[in-house]
Amino acid sequence: MGEGGFAKLFQKRSFFRFAQKYQPLGSGEPEEETHEECELKIIEQEKEVTVLPPKDACKCHKEDLAKALNVDLQTGLPEFSVLQRRLKHGWNEFSVENTEPIWRKYLDQFKNPLILLLLASALVSVITKEYEDAVSITMAVLIVVTVAFIQEYRSEKSLEELNKLVPPECNCLREGKLQHLLARELVPGDIVYLSVGDRVPADLRLIEVTDLLVDESSFTGETEPCNKTDGVLLEAGDITTLSNIVFMGTLVRYGKGKGVVIGTGENSQFGEVFKMMQAEETPKTPLQKNMDRLGKQLTLFSFGIIGLIMLIGWLQGKHLLSMFTIGVSLAVAAIPEGLPIVVTVTLVLGVLRMAKKRVIVKKLPIVETLGCCNVICSDKTGTLTANEMTVTRLVTSDGFQAEVSGVGYSGEGDVCLLPSKEILKQFSNISVGKLVEAGCVVNNAIIRKNSVIGQPTEGALVALAMKMELADIKDIYVRKKEIPFSSEQKWMAVKCTLKNQDREDIYFMKGAFEEVIQYCTLYNSSGISLSLTPQQKAFYQQEEKRMGSSGLRVLALASGPELGKLTFLGLVGIIDPPRAGVREAVQVLSESGVSVKMVTGDALETAVAIGQNIGLCNGKLKAMSGEELDQLAEAELSSTVKNVSIFFRTSPKHKLKIIKALQRAGAVVSMTGDGVNDAVALKSADIGIAMGQAGTDVSKEAANMILVDDDFSTVMSAIEEGKGIFYNIKNFVRFQLSTSISALSLITLSTVLNLPNPLNAMQILWINIIMDGPPAQSLGVEPVDRDTIKQPPRCITDTILSKSLILKIFMSAIIIISGTLFVFWKENPKSGITPRTTTMTFTCFVFFDLFNALTCRSQTKLIFEIGFFRNRMFLYSVLGSFLGQLAVIYIPPLQKVFQTENLGVLDLLFLTGLASSVFIVSEFIKLCEKHCC
């Protein structure tokens, strides 16, 4: 029986169980028809039930909601209705359509023009019976393709990972019973119960709440948990204002609630992010574009060689087919089959170096892309800031001011009195001590293992008490009563009495200044309560505004025997402060030409305060809200976003809009984030960077890079690495092309001019090993230059084969060809070529190669600036090649293979001096460029 058959069977059985309760005695055939009619009627009613958008559901009264979703709010849905709705709306999960099989993804790797060119050269090698060449080229291609495939296949989990954030279980009311179900079983209309610590299993319209606080930071970027209600909203703004709706994947921090499911799976707010991620394509990296371009350039170069040789052969009256064969063989030799391997090895080593710096890179080419990055769009909460509310400022009722150091909930840090910088502990200053004591007592948070259980704001007050060594002061009181915080009254109070003492009760209150001050008639002055004057109130109000304008969340604290006769104790300023090292990182990035922009769901004041604190745009900030973004046309947006440094009150759609606008303006954009609301932007950015500790699974899987320690400053190291990798690839290309052009030119000239070949087949093979082997490969692992970070970002239109690089390649090639031909002419007796002639010519070419490799270590810096011993792998490979060459010249068995003979010491010194000319000329040009440019 198929899946549909099972569903129908369950529907029948569930319905009849449901309908038997109402079956009259003595029923016969007519009632069976009634059952069928009743069943059809219920099925039709269920078909009409649709998901409710949050902005519609928030304006519905409970009765209208029950009617729209066809549910009894007291008993929940019957099983029959659940089955019908599941058929229509599906399971409460996300389905990833993986239509492309693995083998096709593997074959897609072969679409790279350079890979296709190498495969074509392997085929030509088979046709011309050069089987060794064919095997080596094919192996090189397979290694490169397999490494790239494994990296990319591992990173294609971003959509599947969304399921991990959907909670596996929930408490649901069905048929009058509270059941413990898997979250995937929920359907629109189900009644769900929420309590502290629960992840919300679907989008719910709340119908009952008790002090419910929900952490929506992964959606909105707001640090503070949102206070939820069950009342009807008259107007529906953006999702941050829907106080009677809770969204799938958010976390219950405090209180409890009950709600009706209005959206499941892809029809939830979470599902909107999922659909946006499905629609987004990961852009090609600049290196991939460069390699494509280089492949096309080398293809044209190859066809040029074939055409030139065929033309010369035709002019000389030679057989065209033989000339074509020679031309193709030379073109195949010209293609640097070692290039894809060097690129892959260089990138892998870059990835490994980044791993040591606690940065995980998921896609190889991304490392190099960082070198082109000129804009970083960073989420504020949890990325630029620690997502740990921290008290930073205190103002007591009698005018004392103190600043607080240390971030988060570890209790590390000090409270320093201003301006004396005296460190305060316990009640060394009575006014500060009483203020901190009140914050600790009127508090329900617990700090355990450096993390807060409860509200982050209350956690900040407990951490403050820990810094003052007053964390245990709460234990000397017995709590008799609590008046919980609500959004209407904007304050919380507790009624306490001292343990083992028959003293009168004392109230402690905390909340918004304008509310708390109404309950105060006195103010504290060094432990003595004095009458509160209008002047004092005005002073406190001025201080509260000043603290608020600097982005602090301000709490007022008071204590006293009665709620109407409290003593005002002072103000506490709380903020989610910047992470350590962020300010320095922003400064270095700005100096190197990388613009840092903050994108947050937070309010303007908080965003600007953090922006100024971390030195965005050297304090010259321009801010734009999500609403303003919506009003701008596409063309206008692209020109405007470049000059904006802070985007506030933004949604996932706004973040995507910002990135697309910057990319249209020609920027290479990196996006850092940690929440569900960042996932779409992370995927569409050129480089998506997620936080390893604070980041959600979705953001980690959507990103290309993960900062394991959530340290924003490691982005600097990554950018430095990216710039260095591109330079190393250019160094390798310069060396390999100058060597291959020299070798080709020697063979081409001898073929065209009907001269004897200066090098035999085995000698050419040895040169090829040096050209593609250790000396060449070691150029790819040159350590990143210390001044690299100061270089401006590389323009994405810059090609690997730039004009200056081509000139340097041809300059080196001309010197090598001229020197080698000079030796060949000098050592060529009239009687014909001898072993000494080929040995001198062969050794000269190899020595030229090694000196050429030495100067190719840097395009701009002299060898004395970068240091001889910095790249040890290069030293070992050059030394190995030199010893290998000596072995080829002096060991008798190898002399027979390579047709060489012994050379004298003076011969070697002469060849060394001649070959060093390529190094001396290159270094002299670098020196001229340095002083003239």
Tab-separated table of C-alpha atoms in Angstrom, residues 414-816:
chain	number	residue	atom	x	y	z
A	414	ASP	CA	37.076	46.497	38.477
A	415	VAL	CA	34.800	49.346	39.558
A	416	CYS	CA	36.876	52.570	39.532
A	417	LEU	CA	35.735	55.806	41.136
A	418	LEU	CA	36.118	58.865	38.903
A	419	PRO	CA	38.228	60.942	38.624
A	420	SER	CA	40.533	59.396	41.283
A	421	LYS	CA	40.538	55.897	39.635
A	422	GLU	CA	40.241	54.361	43.133
A	423	ILE	CA	39.235	50.674	42.870
A	424	LEU	CA	36.099	50.021	44.963
A	425	LYS	CA	35.275	46.784	46.775
A	426	GLN	CA	32.193	45.972	48.886
A	427	PHE	CA	31.107	49.097	50.835
A	428	SER	CA	34.402	51.057	50.600
A	429	ASN	CA	32.126	53.708	49.054
A	430	ILE	CA	28.720	53.394	50.749
A	431	SER	CA	26.739	55.061	47.932
A	432	VAL	CA	28.217	52.807	45.208
A	433	GLY	CA	27.920	49.752	47.496
A	434	LYS	CA	24.195	50.366	48.170
A	435	LEU	CA	23.524	50.900	44.439
A	436	VAL	CA	25.266	47.595	43.516
A	437	GLU	CA	23.536	45.774	46.433
A	438	ALA	CA	20.084	46.834	45.187
A	439	GLY	CA	20.886	45.622	41.630
A	440	CYS	CA	21.945	42.224	42.995
A	441	VAL	CA	18.886	41.723	45.271
A	442	VAL	CA	16.115	42.803	42.841
A	443	ASN	CA	17.319	40.102	40.458
A	444	ASN	CA	16.365	36.607	39.246
A	445	ALA	CA	19.449	35.818	37.122
A	446	ILE	CA	22.078	33.222	37.996
A	447	ILE	CA	25.614	33.151	36.571
A	448	ARG	CA	27.002	29.674	36.110
A	449	LYS	CA	30.226	28.788	34.251
A	450	ASN	CA	30.523	32.359	32.871
A	451	SER	CA	27.074	32.222	31.268
A	452	VAL	CA	23.829	33.747	32.477
A	453	ILE	CA	20.615	31.857	33.218
A	454	GLY	CA	17.856	34.443	32.980
A	455	GLN	CA	17.792	37.947	31.528
A	456	PRO	CA	21.139	39.294	30.200
A	457	THR	CA	20.458	42.702	31.837
A	458	GLU	CA	20.019	41.076	35.252
A	459	GLY	CA	23.122	38.975	34.559
A	460	ALA	CA	25.065	42.224	34.024
A	461	LEU	CA	23.991	43.447	37.501
A	462	VAL	CA	25.088	40.130	39.109
A	463	ALA	CA	28.469	40.372	37.290
A	464	LEU	CA	28.807	43.932	38.649
A	465	ALA	CA	28.217	42.632	42.195
A	466	MET	CA	30.875	39.935	41.595
A	467	LYS	CA	33.401	42.660	40.638
A	468	MET	CA	32.552	44.491	43.898
A	469	GLU	CA	32.739	41.219	45.920
A	470	LEU	CA	29.050	41.631	46.801
A	471	ALA	CA	27.622	38.653	44.853
A	472	ASP	CA	26.628	36.825	48.076
A	473	ILE	CA	24.789	39.809	49.599
A	474	LYS	CA	21.523	38.473	48.186
A	475	ASP	CA	21.740	35.568	50.683
A	476	ILE	CA	21.350	37.832	53.760
A	477	TYR	CA	17.790	38.638	52.645
A	478	VAL	CA	14.646	36.506	52.594
A	479	ARG	CA	12.361	37.354	49.668
A	480	LYS	CA	8.716	37.652	50.672
A	481	LYS	CA	7.135	38.987	47.503
A	482	GLU	CA	7.965	39.835	43.886
A	483	ILE	CA	6.241	42.330	41.602
A	484	PRO	CA	7.441	41.182	38.144
A	485	PHE	CA	8.499	43.504	35.345
A	486	SER	CA	5.924	44.326	32.668
A	487	SER	CA	6.139	46.515	29.592
A	488	GLU	CA	3.298	48.687	30.941
A	489	GLN	CA	4.773	49.492	34.377
A	490	LYS	CA	8.474	49.295	33.242
A	491	TRP	CA	9.796	48.324	36.674
A	492	MET	CA	10.306	45.304	38.929
A	493	ALA	CA	10.343	45.188	42.747
A	494	VAL	CA	10.954	42.649	45.504
A	495	LYS	CA	9.911	42.780	49.153
A	496	CYS	CA	12.575	41.346	51.486
A	497	THR	CA	13.545	41.090	55.124
A	498	LEU	CA	16.949	40.484	56.692
A	499	LYS	CA	17.557	36.890	57.816
A	500	ASN	CA	17.358	36.188	61.593
A	501	GLN	CA	16.437	39.819	62.375
A	502	ASP	CA	13.097	41.282	63.449
A	503	ARG	CA	13.466	44.405	61.333
A	504	GLU	CA	10.871	45.940	59.065
A	505	ASP	CA	10.489	44.818	55.469
A	506	ILE	CA	12.473	46.558	52.721
A	507	TYR	CA	11.573	46.999	49.077
A	508	PHE	CA	14.156	47.034	46.264
A	509	MET	CA	13.115	48.395	42.863
A	510	LYS	CA	14.747	48.625	39.445
A	511	GLY	CA	13.408	49.928	36.128
A	512	ALA	CA	13.094	52.906	33.810
A	513	PHE	CA	14.178	56.153	35.484
A	514	GLU	CA	10.932	58.075	34.763
A	515	GLU	CA	8.901	55.285	36.461
A	516	VAL	CA	11.163	54.532	39.443
A	517	ILE	CA	11.589	58.229	40.401
A	518	GLN	CA	7.783	58.525	40.870
A	519	TYR	CA	7.990	56.069	43.797
A	520	CYS	CA	10.864	57.985	45.481
A	521	THR	CA	10.580	60.754	48.075
A	522	LEU	CA	14.174	60.580	49.356
A	523	TYR	CA	17.666	60.163	47.928
A	524	ASN	CA	20.743	58.482	49.419
A	525	SER	CA	23.719	60.635	50.454
A	526	SER	CA	26.569	58.494	51.853
A	527	GLY	CA	24.108	56.190	53.637
A	528	ILE	CA	21.781	58.963	54.888
A	529	SER	CA	18.336	59.490	53.319
A	530	LEU	CA	17.597	63.113	52.430
A	531	SER	CA	14.491	64.731	50.916
A	532	LEU	CA	14.371	64.573	47.130
A	533	THR	CA	14.258	68.096	45.639
A	534	PRO	CA	13.211	69.158	42.107
A	535	GLN	CA	16.852	70.186	41.506
A	536	GLN	CA	18.003	66.655	42.361
A	537	LYS	CA	15.393	65.143	40.016
A	538	ALA	CA	16.526	67.469	37.218
A	539	PHE	CA	20.147	66.420	37.782
A	540	TYR	CA	19.245	62.701	37.600
A	541	GLN	CA	17.167	63.290	34.473
A	542	GLN	CA	20.073	65.087	32.814
A	543	GLU	CA	22.475	62.223	33.725
A	544	GLU	CA	19.978	59.631	32.429
A	545	LYS	CA	19.715	61.467	29.060
A	546	ARG	CA	23.489	61.799	28.789
A	547	MET	CA	24.007	58.084	29.427
A	548	GLY	CA	21.196	57.160	27.017
A	549	SER	CA	22.574	59.319	24.211
A	550	SER	CA	25.898	57.462	24.459
A	551	GLY	CA	24.089	54.192	23.658
A	552	LEU	CA	23.764	52.887	27.227
A	553	ARG	CA	20.622	51.163	28.488
A	554	VAL	CA	19.910	53.037	31.744
A	555	LEU	CA	18.351	51.427	34.840
A	556	ALA	CA	17.348	53.360	37.961
A	557	LEU	CA	17.541	51.662	41.401
A	558	ALA	CA	15.804	52.484	44.690
A	559	SER	CA	15.050	50.908	48.083
A	560	GLY	CA	12.827	51.691	51.088
A	561	PRO	CA	10.157	50.514	53.524
A	562	GLU	CA	7.174	51.321	51.249
A	563	LEU	CA	6.684	51.556	47.495
A	564	GLY	CA	5.629	55.198	47.718
A	565	LYS	CA	8.458	56.190	50.065
A	566	LEU	CA	11.563	54.794	48.426
A	567	THR	CA	15.096	56.225	48.584
A	568	PHE	CA	16.609	56.852	45.158
A	569	LEU	CA	20.052	55.146	44.922
A	570	GLY	CA	21.317	56.024	41.449
A	571	LEU	CA	21.654	55.011	37.797
A	572	VAL	CA	23.377	52.079	36.117
A	573	GLY	CA	24.476	52.211	32.428
A	574	ILE	CA	24.513	48.874	30.566
A	575	ILE	CA	25.714	48.087	27.042
A	576	ASP	CA	26.793	45.127	24.925
A	577	PRO	CA	30.424	46.383	24.593
A	578	PRO	CA	32.805	45.901	21.660
A	579	ARG	CA	34.970	42.792	21.656
A	580	ALA	CA	38.614	43.120	22.652
A	581	GLY	CA	40.821	43.941	19.653
A	582	VAL	CA	37.969	45.109	17.391
A	583	ARG	CA	38.946	48.795	17.483
A	584	GLU	CA	42.565	48.005	16.504
A	585	ALA	CA	41.404	45.645	13.739
A	586	VAL	CA	39.036	48.273	12.281
A	587	GLN	CA	41.855	50.849	12.297
A	588	VAL	CA	44.335	48.561	10.471
A	589	LEU	CA	41.688	47.510	7.944
A	590	SER	CA	40.756	51.146	7.244
A	591	GLU	CA	44.414	52.079	6.720
A	592	SER	CA	44.812	49.223	4.207
A	593	GLY	CA	41.832	50.387	2.114
A	594	VAL	CA	39.119	48.075	3.528
A	595	SER	CA	35.892	49.853	4.487
A	596	VAL	CA	34.085	48.397	7.546
A	597	LYS	CA	30.298	48.849	7.728
A	598	MET	CA	28.043	47.890	10.641
A	599	VAL	CA	24.710	46.229	9.793
A	600	THR	CA	22.409	45.705	12.785
A	601	GLY	CA	18.807	45.262	13.824
A	602	ASP	CA	19.495	47.496	16.840
A	603	ALA	CA	18.404	51.091	17.439
A	604	LEU	CA	20.319	54.112	16.062
A	605	GLU	CA	21.714	55.367	19.398
A	606	THR	CA	23.213	51.991	20.379
A	607	ALA	CA	24.637	51.385	16.880
A	608	VAL	CA	26.233	54.866	16.716
A	609	ALA	CA	27.699	54.477	20.229
A	610	ILE	CA	29.383	51.192	19.289
A	611	GLY	CA	30.435	52.637	15.898
A	612	GLN	CA	32.186	55.565	17.567
A	613	ASN	CA	33.714	53.282	20.181
A	614	ILE	CA	35.357	51.028	17.565
A	615	GLY	CA	36.411	53.953	15.335
A	616	LEU	CA	34.240	53.346	12.251
A	617	CYS	CA	35.125	55.898	9.519
A	618	ASN	CA	37.359	57.692	12.057
A	619	GLY	CA	34.230	58.827	13.901
A	620	LYS	CA	32.662	60.476	10.794
A	621	LEU	CA	29.575	58.287	10.800
A	622	LYS	CA	26.684	58.283	8.351
A	623	ALA	CA	23.736	56.080	9.314
A	624	MET	CA	20.764	54.713	7.356
A	625	SER	CA	17.717	52.757	8.562
A	626	GLY	CA	16.070	49.726	6.948
A	627	GLU	CA	13.010	51.870	6.105
A	628	GLU	CA	15.204	54.401	4.259
A	629	LEU	CA	16.795	51.538	2.312
A	630	ASP	CA	13.365	50.378	1.115
A	631	GLN	CA	12.576	53.822	-0.269
A	632	LEU	CA	15.691	54.034	-2.487
A	633	ALA	CA	15.716	52.861	-6.109
A	634	GLU	CA	18.299	50.243	-7.141
A	635	ALA	CA	20.606	52.678	-8.987
A	636	GLU	CA	20.425	55.285	-6.203
A	637	LEU	CA	21.097	52.629	-3.558
A	638	SER	CA	24.343	51.480	-5.257
A	639	SER	CA	25.771	54.998	-5.144
A	640	THR	CA	24.510	55.745	-1.604
A	641	VAL	CA	25.563	52.595	0.321
A	642	LYS	CA	29.276	53.217	-0.351
A	643	ASN	CA	29.197	56.295	1.904
A	644	VAL	CA	27.097	54.802	4.737
A	645	SER	CA	28.976	53.237	7.646
A	646	ILE	CA	26.039	52.161	9.884
A	647	PHE	CA	22.802	50.454	8.800
A	648	PHE	CA	20.325	50.104	11.699
A	649	ARG	CA	16.907	48.461	12.164
A	650	THR	CA	17.677	46.047	9.308
A	651	SER	CA	16.042	42.709	8.408
A	652	PRO	CA	17.584	39.764	6.436
A	653	LYS	CA	16.135	41.271	3.225
A	654	HIS	CA	17.851	44.603	3.954
A	655	LYS	CA	21.200	42.878	4.534
A	656	LEU	CA	20.880	41.110	1.187
A	657	LYS	CA	19.930	44.399	-0.492
A	658	ILE	CA	23.018	46.143	0.953
A	659	ILE	CA	25.389	43.402	-0.241
A	660	LYS	CA	23.876	43.298	-3.751
A	661	ALA	CA	24.086	47.107	-4.025
A	662	LEU	CA	27.764	47.084	-2.981
A	663	GLN	CA	28.534	44.276	-5.440
A	664	ARG	CA	26.839	46.218	-8.258
A	665	ALA	CA	29.072	49.158	-7.345
A	666	GLY	CA	32.098	46.902	-7.975
A	667	ALA	CA	32.986	46.049	-4.358
A	668	VAL	CA	34.208	42.642	-3.172
A	669	VAL	CA	32.084	42.205	-0.057
A	670	SER	CA	32.790	40.185	3.059
A	671	MET	CA	29.900	39.672	5.493
A	672	THR	CA	30.366	38.627	9.114
A	673	GLY	CA	27.450	37.406	11.205
A	674	ASP	CA	26.211	34.860	13.722
A	675	GLY	CA	22.412	34.702	13.575
A	676	VAL	CA	19.705	33.128	11.418
A	677	ASN	CA	19.015	36.650	10.140
A	678	ASP	CA	22.558	36.776	8.706
A	679	ALA	CA	22.431	33.457	6.794
A	680	VAL	CA	21.137	34.753	3.435
A	681	ALA	CA	23.606	37.643	3.390
A	682	LEU	CA	26.466	35.295	4.345
A	683	LYS	CA	25.721	33.075	1.364
A	684	SER	CA	25.323	35.892	-1.188
A	685	ALA	CA	28.456	37.798	-0.076
A	686	ASP	CA	31.761	37.148	-1.843
A	687	ILE	CA	33.093	35.960	1.525
A	688	GLY	CA	30.693	34.844	4.275
A	689	ILE	CA	32.306	34.786	7.736
A	690	ALA	CA	30.456	33.181	10.676
A	691	MET	CA	31.223	33.133	14.392
A	692	GLY	CA	32.287	29.718	15.735
A	693	GLN	CA	31.056	30.018	19.332
A	694	ALA	CA	28.127	32.451	19.219
A	695	GLY	CA	27.082	31.523	15.659
A	696	THR	CA	23.990	29.477	14.878
A	697	ASP	CA	24.395	26.267	12.834
A	698	VAL	CA	22.677	27.953	9.891
A	699	SER	CA	25.106	30.882	9.774
A	700	LYS	CA	28.126	28.531	10.072
A	701	GLU	CA	26.985	26.376	7.178
A	702	ALA	CA	25.990	29.324	4.948
A	703	ALA	CA	29.418	30.936	5.456
A	704	ASN	CA	32.693	30.220	3.650
A	705	MET	CA	34.795	30.931	6.727
A	706	ILE	CA	34.323	30.444	10.477
A	707	LEU	CA	36.152	32.409	13.201
A	708	VAL	CA	36.522	29.678	15.865
A	709	ASP	CA	37.104	32.108	18.755
A	710	ASP	CA	34.663	34.753	17.430
A	711	ASP	CA	37.657	37.100	17.223
A	712	PHE	CA	36.972	39.765	14.589
A	713	SER	CA	40.653	40.748	14.536
A	714	THR	CA	41.569	37.392	12.916
A	715	VAL	CA	39.886	38.719	9.758
A	716	MET	CA	43.039	40.865	9.374
A	717	SER	CA	45.241	37.765	9.305
A	718	ALA	CA	42.899	36.176	6.772
A	719	ILE	CA	43.070	39.221	4.461
A	720	GLU	CA	46.875	39.273	4.793
A	721	GLU	CA	46.961	35.577	3.855
A	722	GLY	CA	44.688	36.189	0.863
A	723	LYS	CA	46.901	38.934	-0.514
A	724	GLY	CA	50.050	36.831	-0.027
A	725	ILE	CA	48.590	33.814	-1.839
A	726	PHE	CA	47.850	35.767	-5.022
A	727	TYR	CA	51.399	37.160	-5.081
A	728	ASN	CA	52.797	33.631	-4.666
A	729	ILE	CA	50.717	32.366	-7.601
A	730	LYS	CA	52.005	35.267	-9.725
A	731	ASN	CA	55.604	34.416	-8.737
A	732	PHE	CA	55.086	30.805	-9.803
A	733	VAL	CA	53.490	31.814	-13.126
A	734	ARG	CA	56.377	34.183	-13.868
A	735	PHE	CA	58.980	31.488	-13.201
A	736	GLN	CA	57.211	28.724	-15.082
A	737	LEU	CA	56.272	30.730	-18.165
A	738	SER	CA	59.695	32.392	-18.498
A	739	THR	CA	61.344	28.938	-18.274
A	740	SER	CA	58.922	27.230	-20.677
A	741	ILE	CA	59.115	30.087	-23.226
A	742	SER	CA	62.940	29.864	-23.094
A	743	ALA	CA	62.921	26.092	-23.652
A	744	LEU	CA	60.326	26.356	-26.440
A	745	SER	CA	62.170	29.176	-28.164
A	746	LEU	CA	65.420	27.172	-28.222
A	747	ILE	CA	63.681	24.182	-29.829
A	748	THR	CA	61.612	26.382	-32.180
A	749	LEU	CA	64.672	28.326	-33.397
A	750	SER	CA	66.687	25.168	-34.026
A	751	THR	CA	63.718	23.592	-35.893
A	752	VAL	CA	62.966	26.673	-37.994
A	753	LEU	CA	66.635	27.463	-38.785
A	754	ASN	CA	67.507	23.788	-39.493
A	755	LEU	CA	70.152	23.861	-36.724
A	756	PRO	CA	71.135	20.813	-34.630
A	757	ASN	CA	69.072	20.588	-31.421
A	758	PRO	CA	71.047	22.092	-28.478
A	759	LEU	CA	69.286	19.786	-25.968
A	760	ASN	CA	68.431	16.093	-26.253
A	761	ALA	CA	65.136	14.496	-25.136
A	762	MET	CA	66.365	13.405	-21.655
A	763	GLN	CA	67.825	16.835	-20.954
A	764	ILE	CA	64.494	18.502	-21.911
A	765	LEU	CA	62.713	16.066	-19.543
A	766	TRP	CA	65.097	17.046	-16.691
A	767	ILE	CA	64.438	20.758	-17.347
A	768	ASN	CA	60.695	20.013	-17.314
A	769	ILE	CA	61.059	18.371	-13.871
A	770	ILE	CA	62.757	21.525	-12.535
A	771	MET	CA	60.164	23.703	-14.273
A	772	ASP	CA	57.186	21.891	-12.710
A	773	GLY	CA	58.967	20.329	-9.742
A	774	PRO	CA	60.271	21.353	-6.291
A	775	PRO	CA	61.800	24.792	-7.089
A	776	ALA	CA	58.612	25.875	-8.840
A	777	GLN	CA	56.302	24.384	-6.201
A	778	SER	CA	58.281	26.000	-3.371
A	779	LEU	CA	57.545	29.467	-4.797
A	780	GLY	CA	53.913	28.807	-3.904
A	781	VAL	CA	54.739	28.452	-0.195
A	782	GLU	CA	56.701	31.698	0.199
A	783	PRO	CA	55.741	33.115	3.654
A	784	VAL	CA	53.370	36.092	3.559
A	785	ASP	CA	55.281	39.359	3.459
A	786	ARG	CA	54.882	41.457	6.640
A	787	ASP	CA	53.973	44.577	4.627
A	788	THR	CA	51.223	42.779	2.702
A	789	ILE	CA	48.381	43.954	4.964
A	790	LYS	CA	49.355	47.582	4.201
A	791	GLN	CA	48.821	47.004	0.472
A	792	PRO	CA	45.438	48.160	-0.877
A	793	PRO	CA	42.967	45.413	-1.859
A	794	ARG	CA	43.662	43.882	-5.246
A	795	CYS	CA	41.280	44.971	-8.013
A	796	ILE	CA	39.193	42.015	-9.230
A	797	THR	CA	39.832	43.022	-12.851
A	798	ASP	CA	43.591	42.553	-12.334
A	799	THR	CA	44.705	39.434	-14.194
A	800	ILE	CA	47.460	37.056	-13.146
A	801	LEU	CA	49.170	37.832	-16.461
A	802	SER	CA	49.325	41.610	-16.092
A	803	LYS	CA	51.289	43.757	-18.590
A	804	SER	CA	54.195	44.249	-16.159
A	805	LEU	CA	54.353	40.497	-15.456
A	806	ILE	CA	54.369	39.652	-19.194
A	807	LEU	CA	57.226	42.130	-19.728
A	808	LYS	CA	59.202	40.557	-16.858
A	809	ILE	CA	58.525	37.063	-18.240
A	810	PHE	CA	59.808	38.005	-21.709
A	811	MET	CA	62.782	39.899	-20.250
A	812	SER	CA	63.865	36.804	-18.257
A	813	ALA	CA	63.210	34.540	-21.275
A	814	ILE	CA	65.332	36.738	-23.613
A	815	ILE	CA	68.265	36.723	-21.140
A	816	ILE	CA	68.025	32.906	-20.720
